[in-house]
Short mmCIF file of C-alpha atoms and ligand atoms in Angstrom, two decimals:
data_model
loop_
_atom_site.label_atom_id
_atom_site.label_comp_id
_atom_site.label_asym_id
_atom_site.label_seq_id
_atom_site.Cartn_x
_atom_site.Cartn_y
_atom_site.Cartn_z
CA MET L 1 -28.96 37.37 22.49
CA VAL L 2 -29.65 38.89 19.07
CA SER L 3 -29.12 35.94 16.55
CA PRO L 4 -27.86 32.59 16.93
CA GLY L 5 -25.84 31.30 13.56
CA HIS L 6 -23.30 28.72 12.37
CA ALA L 7 -19.62 29.66 12.66
CA VAL L 8 -16.14 28.28 12.28
CA VAL L 9 -13.33 28.62 14.91
CA MET L 10 -10.37 29.98 13.29
CA SER L 11 -7.60 30.37 16.05
CA ARG L 12 -7.55 30.15 20.02
CA ALA L 13 -5.36 32.31 22.43
CA GLY L 14 -6.12 31.77 26.30
CA GLY L 15 -9.93 31.55 26.57
CA THR L 16 -10.48 33.74 23.41
CA TYR L 17 -11.71 32.20 20.24
CA ARG L 18 -11.59 34.05 16.80
CA VAL L 19 -14.82 32.72 15.16
CA TYR L 20 -15.60 33.39 11.30
CA ARG L 21 -19.03 33.93 10.34
CA ASP L 22 -20.71 35.57 7.64
CA GLY L 23 -17.75 37.48 6.32
CA GLU L 24 -16.77 38.64 9.77
CA VAL L 25 -14.25 37.52 12.53
CA LEU L 26 -15.71 37.62 15.93
CA ALA L 27 -14.16 37.19 19.40
CA ALA L 28 -15.79 34.66 21.53
CA SER L 29 -15.34 32.96 24.58
CA LEU L 30 -16.64 29.50 25.90
CA ARG L 31 -20.32 29.27 27.46
CA GLY L 32 -20.02 27.80 30.85
CA ARG L 33 -21.55 24.24 29.89
CA VAL L 34 -19.28 24.02 26.86
CA LYS L 35 -15.98 25.03 28.92
CA HIS L 36 -15.59 21.94 31.34
CA GLY L 37 -12.52 20.19 29.71
CA ALA L 38 -12.21 22.96 27.21
CA GLU L 39 -9.02 21.98 25.99
CA GLU L 40 -10.39 19.25 23.64
CA ARG L 41 -13.82 20.62 23.52
CA VAL L 42 -13.35 23.44 20.92
CA LEU L 43 -10.58 23.22 18.45
CA VAL L 44 -9.58 25.27 15.14
CA GLY L 45 -12.14 24.16 12.23
CA ASP L 46 -15.00 23.44 14.54
CA ARG L 47 -18.37 24.63 13.60
CA VAL L 48 -19.98 25.91 16.33
CA THR L 49 -23.22 27.78 17.33
CA LEU L 50 -22.85 31.08 18.69
CA GLU L 51 -25.05 33.47 20.76
CA LEU L 52 -24.53 37.36 20.47
CA HIS L 53 -25.17 39.25 23.62
CA ARG L 54 -26.71 42.50 24.05
CA ASP L 55 -23.54 43.74 25.73
CA GLY L 56 -21.64 42.76 22.79
CA SER L 57 -19.95 39.76 23.87
CA VAL L 58 -20.16 36.54 21.73
CA THR L 59 -20.35 33.06 23.27
CA ILE L 60 -20.05 29.66 22.06
CA GLU L 61 -22.79 27.60 22.78
CA GLY L 62 -22.15 24.43 20.87
CA VAL L 63 -20.08 22.40 18.62
CA GLU L 64 -21.24 20.51 15.69
CA ASP L 65 -20.10 16.84 14.85
CA ARG L 66 -16.94 16.62 13.44
CA LYS L 67 -16.29 15.04 9.96
CA SER L 68 -12.55 14.59 10.76
CA LEU L 69 -10.06 15.04 13.27
CA LEU L 70 -6.32 15.52 13.09
CA ARG L 71 -4.61 14.09 15.88
CA ARG L 72 -1.13 14.06 17.48
CA ARG L 73 0.04 11.32 19.80
CA SER L 74 2.86 12.33 22.26
CA PRO L 75 5.35 9.63 22.44
CA GLY L 76 7.31 8.20 25.45
CA LYS L 77 6.42 9.14 29.09
CA ARG L 78 3.62 11.97 28.43
CA ARG L 79 1.73 9.62 26.10
CA GLY L 80 -1.68 10.86 25.20
CA VAL L 81 -3.64 12.22 22.25
CA ARG L 82 -3.78 15.79 21.27
CA ALA L 83 -6.28 16.91 18.60
CA VAL L 84 -4.70 19.81 16.25
CA ALA L 85 -7.83 20.54 14.15
CA ALA L 86 -11.46 19.41 13.16
CA ASN L 87 -12.90 19.16 9.85
CA VAL L 88 -9.74 19.03 7.63
CA ASP L 89 -10.26 17.60 4.07
CA GLN L 90 -6.61 17.57 3.04
CA VAL L 91 -3.11 17.64 4.39
CA VAL L 92 -0.40 19.69 2.34
CA VAL L 93 2.77 18.33 3.21
CA VAL L 94 5.30 21.06 2.28
CA GLY L 95 9.36 20.15 1.81
CA SER L 96 11.95 22.21 0.12
CA VAL L 97 14.67 21.54 -2.37
CA ARG L 98 17.28 23.48 -0.30
CA GLU L 99 17.50 25.66 2.59
CA PRO L 100 16.46 23.86 4.45
CA GLN L 101 17.79 20.64 2.53
CA TRP L 102 15.03 18.05 1.31
CA ASP L 103 14.93 15.31 4.04
CA PRO L 104 13.15 12.06 2.82
CA TYR L 105 12.66 10.77 6.26
CA LEU L 106 10.97 13.93 7.50
CA VAL L 107 8.77 14.15 4.48
CA ASP L 108 8.08 10.20 4.80
CA ARG L 109 7.10 11.03 8.52
CA PHE L 110 4.76 14.02 7.37
CA LEU L 111 3.15 11.83 5.08
CA ALA L 112 2.66 8.88 7.48
CA VAL L 113 1.10 10.99 9.95
CA SER L 114 -1.56 12.07 7.41
CA GLU L 115 -2.09 8.31 6.56
CA ALA L 116 -2.49 7.56 10.12
CA ASN L 117 -5.12 10.42 10.28
CA GLN L 118 -6.89 8.82 7.14
CA LEU L 119 -6.50 12.17 5.43
CA PRO L 120 -5.68 12.56 1.61
CA VAL L 121 -2.35 14.16 0.91
CA LEU L 122 -0.90 16.50 -1.55
CA LEU L 123 2.84 16.77 -1.35
CA VAL L 124 4.56 20.25 -2.31
CA ILE L 125 8.03 20.64 -3.33
CA ASN L 126 9.07 24.14 -2.53
CA LYS L 127 11.65 26.51 -3.45
CA SER L 128 12.10 25.02 -7.03
CA ASP L 129 14.00 28.08 -8.15
CA LEU L 130 16.76 26.73 -6.04
CA ALA L 131 16.88 23.49 -7.73
CA VAL L 132 19.40 24.48 -10.25
CA GLY L 133 22.27 25.02 -7.90
CA PRO L 134 25.81 23.91 -7.65
CA ALA L 135 26.63 20.92 -9.53
CA GLY L 136 25.30 17.59 -8.08
CA SER L 137 22.05 19.13 -6.18
CA ALA L 138 18.92 17.50 -6.64
CA GLY L 139 16.32 18.81 -9.10
CA SER L 140 12.77 18.72 -8.09
CA ALA L 141 11.63 16.31 -10.54
CA ASP L 142 13.99 13.57 -9.12
CA LEU L 143 12.87 14.41 -5.38
CA ALA L 144 9.31 13.76 -6.76
CA ALA L 145 9.61 10.34 -8.29
CA PRO L 146 9.57 8.05 -5.39
CA TYR L 147 6.17 9.91 -4.23
CA GLU L 148 4.70 9.95 -7.82
CA ALA L 149 5.45 6.13 -7.53
CA ALA L 150 3.66 5.47 -4.57
CA GLY L 151 0.77 7.08 -5.92
CA TYR L 152 0.92 10.82 -4.53
CA GLU L 153 -0.10 13.93 -6.16
CA VAL L 154 3.21 16.07 -6.41
CA VAL L 155 3.39 19.88 -6.91
CA ARG L 156 6.65 21.41 -7.54
CA THR L 157 6.41 25.31 -6.53
CA SER L 158 8.45 28.31 -5.99
CA ALA L 159 6.70 31.16 -3.65
CA ARG L 160 9.66 33.25 -5.16
CA THR L 161 8.94 32.64 -8.88
CA GLY L 162 5.24 31.88 -8.61
CA GLU L 163 6.05 28.25 -10.48
CA GLY L 164 3.23 25.95 -9.55
CA LEU L 165 0.99 28.29 -7.66
CA ALA L 166 -1.75 28.10 -9.96
CA THR L 167 -1.91 24.34 -9.66
CA LEU L 168 -1.69 24.65 -5.99
CA HIS L 169 -4.58 27.18 -5.83
CA ARG L 170 -6.88 24.96 -7.70
CA ARG L 171 -6.27 22.27 -5.02
CA LEU L 172 -7.34 24.40 -2.13
CA GLY L 173 -10.49 25.59 -3.18
CA GLY L 174 -13.82 24.51 -1.50
CA ARG L 175 -12.00 22.60 1.07
CA ALA L 176 -10.14 23.13 4.38
CA SER L 177 -6.31 22.31 4.10
CA VAL L 178 -3.71 21.99 6.75
CA PHE L 179 -0.04 22.94 5.68
CA THR L 180 2.54 21.10 7.38
CA GLY L 181 6.20 20.14 7.00
CA PRO L 182 9.59 21.35 8.39
CA THR L 183 10.32 24.50 9.78
CA GLY L 184 11.61 27.15 7.22
CA VAL L 185 10.47 25.32 3.99
CA GLY L 186 8.04 28.01 2.96
CA LYS L 187 4.79 27.07 3.99
CA SER L 188 3.73 30.71 5.06
CA SER L 189 5.56 32.01 2.33
CA LEU L 190 3.37 29.74 -0.07
CA LEU L 191 0.15 30.79 1.46
CA ASN L 192 1.03 34.58 1.31
CA ALA L 193 1.91 34.29 -2.43
CA LEU L 194 -1.23 32.35 -3.06
CA GLN L 195 -3.39 34.94 -1.26
CA PRO L 196 -1.32 38.32 -0.28
CA GLY L 197 -4.09 39.57 1.98
CA LEU L 198 -2.99 36.80 4.63
CA LYS L 199 0.10 38.50 5.36
CA LEU L 200 1.35 35.50 7.50
CA ARG L 201 4.41 36.12 9.01
CA THR L 202 7.55 34.51 7.83
CA ARG L 203 11.10 34.10 8.68
CA GLU L 204 13.29 37.22 7.75
CA VAL L 205 15.67 36.54 5.21
CA SER L 206 18.32 38.25 7.35
CA ALA L 207 17.49 36.47 10.57
CA ARG L 208 20.34 34.52 12.26
CA SER L 209 19.53 30.68 11.38
CA GLY L 210 17.65 29.87 14.39
CA ALA L 211 17.51 26.13 13.94
CA GLY L 212 14.51 24.47 15.75
CA ARG L 213 12.79 27.94 16.05
CA HIS L 214 9.31 28.27 14.45
CA THR L 215 8.10 31.43 12.88
CA THR L 216 4.65 30.13 12.85
CA VAL L 217 3.76 29.57 16.39
CA THR L 218 0.18 28.12 16.62
CA ALA L 219 -2.45 26.67 14.18
CA GLU L 220 -4.22 29.16 12.76
CA MET L 221 -6.87 28.90 10.28
CA HIS L 222 -7.69 31.35 7.60
CA LEU L 223 -10.36 31.87 4.88
CA PHE L 224 -8.91 30.91 1.44
CA GLU L 225 -10.81 33.18 -0.90
CA PRO L 226 -13.46 32.56 -1.94
CA ASP L 227 -14.47 29.15 -0.44
CA GLY L 228 -11.64 27.30 1.37
CA PHE L 229 -9.88 27.34 4.57
CA VAL L 230 -6.18 26.89 4.86
CA ILE L 231 -4.48 26.14 8.16
CA ASP L 232 -0.90 27.25 8.81
CA THR L 233 0.88 25.40 11.46
CA PRO L 234 4.36 25.35 13.04
CA GLY L 235 4.93 22.04 11.28
CA LEU L 236 7.15 20.10 13.48
CA ARG L 237 5.67 21.48 16.63
CA ASP L 238 1.99 20.47 15.66
CA ILE L 239 2.03 17.27 13.64
CA GLY L 240 6.03 16.29 12.91
CA LEU L 241 6.59 14.87 16.21
CA TRP L 242 3.77 12.49 16.46
CA GLY L 243 4.16 9.11 18.06
CA LEU L 244 2.92 6.43 15.43
CA GLU L 245 1.36 2.98 16.52
CA PRO L 246 2.87 0.05 14.61
CA LEU L 247 -0.25 -0.59 12.90
CA ASP L 248 -0.31 3.06 11.69
CA VAL L 249 3.10 2.60 10.26
CA VAL L 250 2.24 -0.69 8.36
CA HIS L 251 -0.46 1.09 6.76
CA ALA L 252 1.16 4.58 6.12
CA PHE L 253 3.36 3.72 3.38
CA PRO L 254 0.82 2.73 0.29
CA GLU L 255 3.46 1.26 -2.32
CA ILE L 256 4.59 -1.01 0.64
CA ALA L 257 0.99 -1.99 2.17
CA ARG L 258 -0.20 -2.86 -1.59
CA LEU L 259 2.69 -5.51 -1.61
CA ALA L 260 1.73 -6.85 1.75
CA PRO L 261 -1.02 -9.72 0.86
CA GLU L 262 2.12 -11.31 -1.43
CA CYS L 263 4.28 -11.72 1.79
CA ARG L 264 4.59 -15.35 3.19
CA PHE L 265 3.41 -14.27 6.45
CA ASP L 266 0.05 -12.64 7.04
CA ASN L 267 1.39 -10.42 9.72
CA CYS L 268 4.81 -9.57 8.03
CA ARG L 269 6.42 -6.62 9.12
CA HIS L 270 8.71 -6.42 6.12
CA LEU L 271 11.88 -6.05 8.48
CA GLY L 272 13.56 -9.23 7.17
CA GLU L 273 11.01 -12.17 7.53
CA PRO L 274 11.52 -14.80 4.98
CA ARG L 275 9.98 -14.62 1.51
CA CYS L 276 8.94 -11.27 2.26
CA ALA L 277 7.45 -9.33 -0.93
CA VAL L 278 8.50 -5.97 0.04
CA GLU L 279 12.24 -7.03 0.32
CA ALA L 280 11.81 -9.08 -3.07
CA ALA L 281 10.48 -5.87 -4.78
CA SER L 282 13.14 -3.62 -3.14
CA ALA L 283 15.83 -6.05 -4.37
CA ARG L 284 14.39 -5.67 -7.99
CA GLY L 285 14.16 -1.65 -7.66
CA ALA L 286 10.45 -1.46 -7.49
CA VAL L 287 10.53 -0.09 -3.86
CA VAL L 288 12.41 3.14 -3.66
CA PRO L 289 15.30 2.52 -0.95
CA SER L 290 14.80 6.02 1.14
CA ARG L 291 11.03 4.70 1.32
CA LEU L 292 11.88 1.45 2.51
CA TRP L 293 14.35 2.66 5.06
CA SER L 294 12.07 5.60 6.26
CA TYR L 295 9.21 2.73 6.72
CA ARG L 296 11.58 0.54 8.72
CA GLN L 297 12.96 3.28 11.01
CA LEU L 298 9.42 4.61 11.86
CA LEU L 299 8.30 1.06 12.37
CA ARG L 300 11.26 0.57 14.87
CA GLU L 301 10.47 3.66 16.58
CA ALA L 302 6.69 2.72 16.97
CA LEU L 303 7.58 -0.89 18.23
CA GLU L 304 10.10 0.74 20.94
CA ALA L 305 7.73 3.39 21.86
CA ALA L 306 5.04 0.65 22.22
CA ARG L 307 6.80 -1.63 24.66
CA PRO L 308 5.20 -1.52 27.66
CA TRP L 309 8.27 -1.90 30.13
CA SER L 310 10.11 1.26 28.40
N1 GTP E 1 14.24 30.95 -2.84
C1 GTP E 1 13.09 30.79 -2.30
N2 GTP E 1 12.85 31.01 -0.64
C2 GTP E 1 11.56 30.97 -0.06
C3 GTP E 1 10.70 30.22 -0.89
N3 GTP E 1 9.60 29.96 -0.06
C4 GTP E 1 10.04 30.70 1.12
N4 GTP E 1 11.17 31.24 1.07
C5 GTP E 1 12.07 31.79 1.87
O1 GTP E 1 12.21 30.65 3.17
C6 GTP E 1 12.39 31.41 4.36
C7 GTP E 1 11.14 30.80 5.28
O2 GTP E 1 10.13 30.78 4.92
P1 GTP E 1 8.70 30.60 5.99
O3 GTP E 1 7.46 30.85 5.05
O4 GTP E 1 8.64 31.45 7.12
O5 GTP E 1 8.79 29.18 5.97
P2 GTP E 1 7.73 28.36 7.11
O6 GTP E 1 7.59 26.82 6.33
O7 GTP E 1 6.51 28.88 7.44
O8 GTP E 1 8.59 28.15 8.62
P3 GTP E 1 7.85 27.80 10.01
O9 GTP E 1 6.77 28.80 10.57
O10 GTP E 1 8.94 28.18 10.77
O11 GTP E 1 7.42 26.21 9.92
C8 GTP E 1 11.91 32.57 4.22
O12 GTP E 1 13.03 33.46 4.43
C9 GTP E 1 11.15 32.88 2.81
O13 GTP E 1 11.69 34.20 2.15
C10 GTP E 1 10.80 29.76 -2.49
O14 GTP E 1 9.80 29.50 -3.16
N5 GTP E 1 12.09 30.10 -2.89
MG1 MG E 2 5.34 29.66 9.17
ZN1 ZN E 3 6.84 -8.52 4.00
#
């Protein structure tokens, strides 16, 4: 061995890990004793200890304690928890005004997953250049309102015109951020626009509309100059299809959770119980209908999945 050092795992392909250390990226494999149960042992974002060997090979000798863990829980028959990334500081949920159309339920679902992981969230409304479309199409300001009311920070961007990119850039410095959101909304395009050196693969404009196909296929971390890290994910595949537990859902909508102490019942789930403060707030327009709808839909799904006999 030449010199030990601390390093960060950027991606994994089979048994090979790309590890960033002191401005360079090394290919490393797992040392035998770290290898046992390797699937979960070393994750993108993990800080690891390396050994550089005389023959030029590099091995991962150990993994440092994690300060956070982004997890995915598979619903249905193949239940179980899988980790996506370690040491994440914030989740950037990206949606687009059009192409694909803004989908409040999907966006709420991504936000709920971030909340369930107790990670701070930034909401990005991309393709704002398409907001001035045919009469009747939503402007990005309208789309932002329910989320700003709930307390989320919202940034409107366009990878095409550059709108909002300076603001987003500032929010990515000095921390590790995971980009997530439906496929095709421009996650990779935004990252490329913010840091052209990344050269992430994005969907060809001319490509046939392959619904459900992801351009980005695995979670991959990149250095975000000068002092941040960004993880691009194939949104849905990595965290969109999480199974949330009922309790996760109950806490995942901040504006709804804030009202809960005023409900008649301590364990009110806001599904039509008597004297429900959330129901009352919604009747006077203080809770946005699409948010309440998403909450109820996610909670019903979670309750259904949690039934032991299903
Ligand atoms: N008009 C417009 N098009 C954009 C913008 N951002 C991205 N696009 C286009 O949207 C398409 C999808 O962009 P990607 O960056 O590949 O989307 P993605 O979210 O990374 O998709 P996945 O990797 O499949 O999850 C590409 O054709 C981009 O050129 C934008 O701000 N405005
Ligand atoms: Mg992508
Ligand atoms: Zn209630």
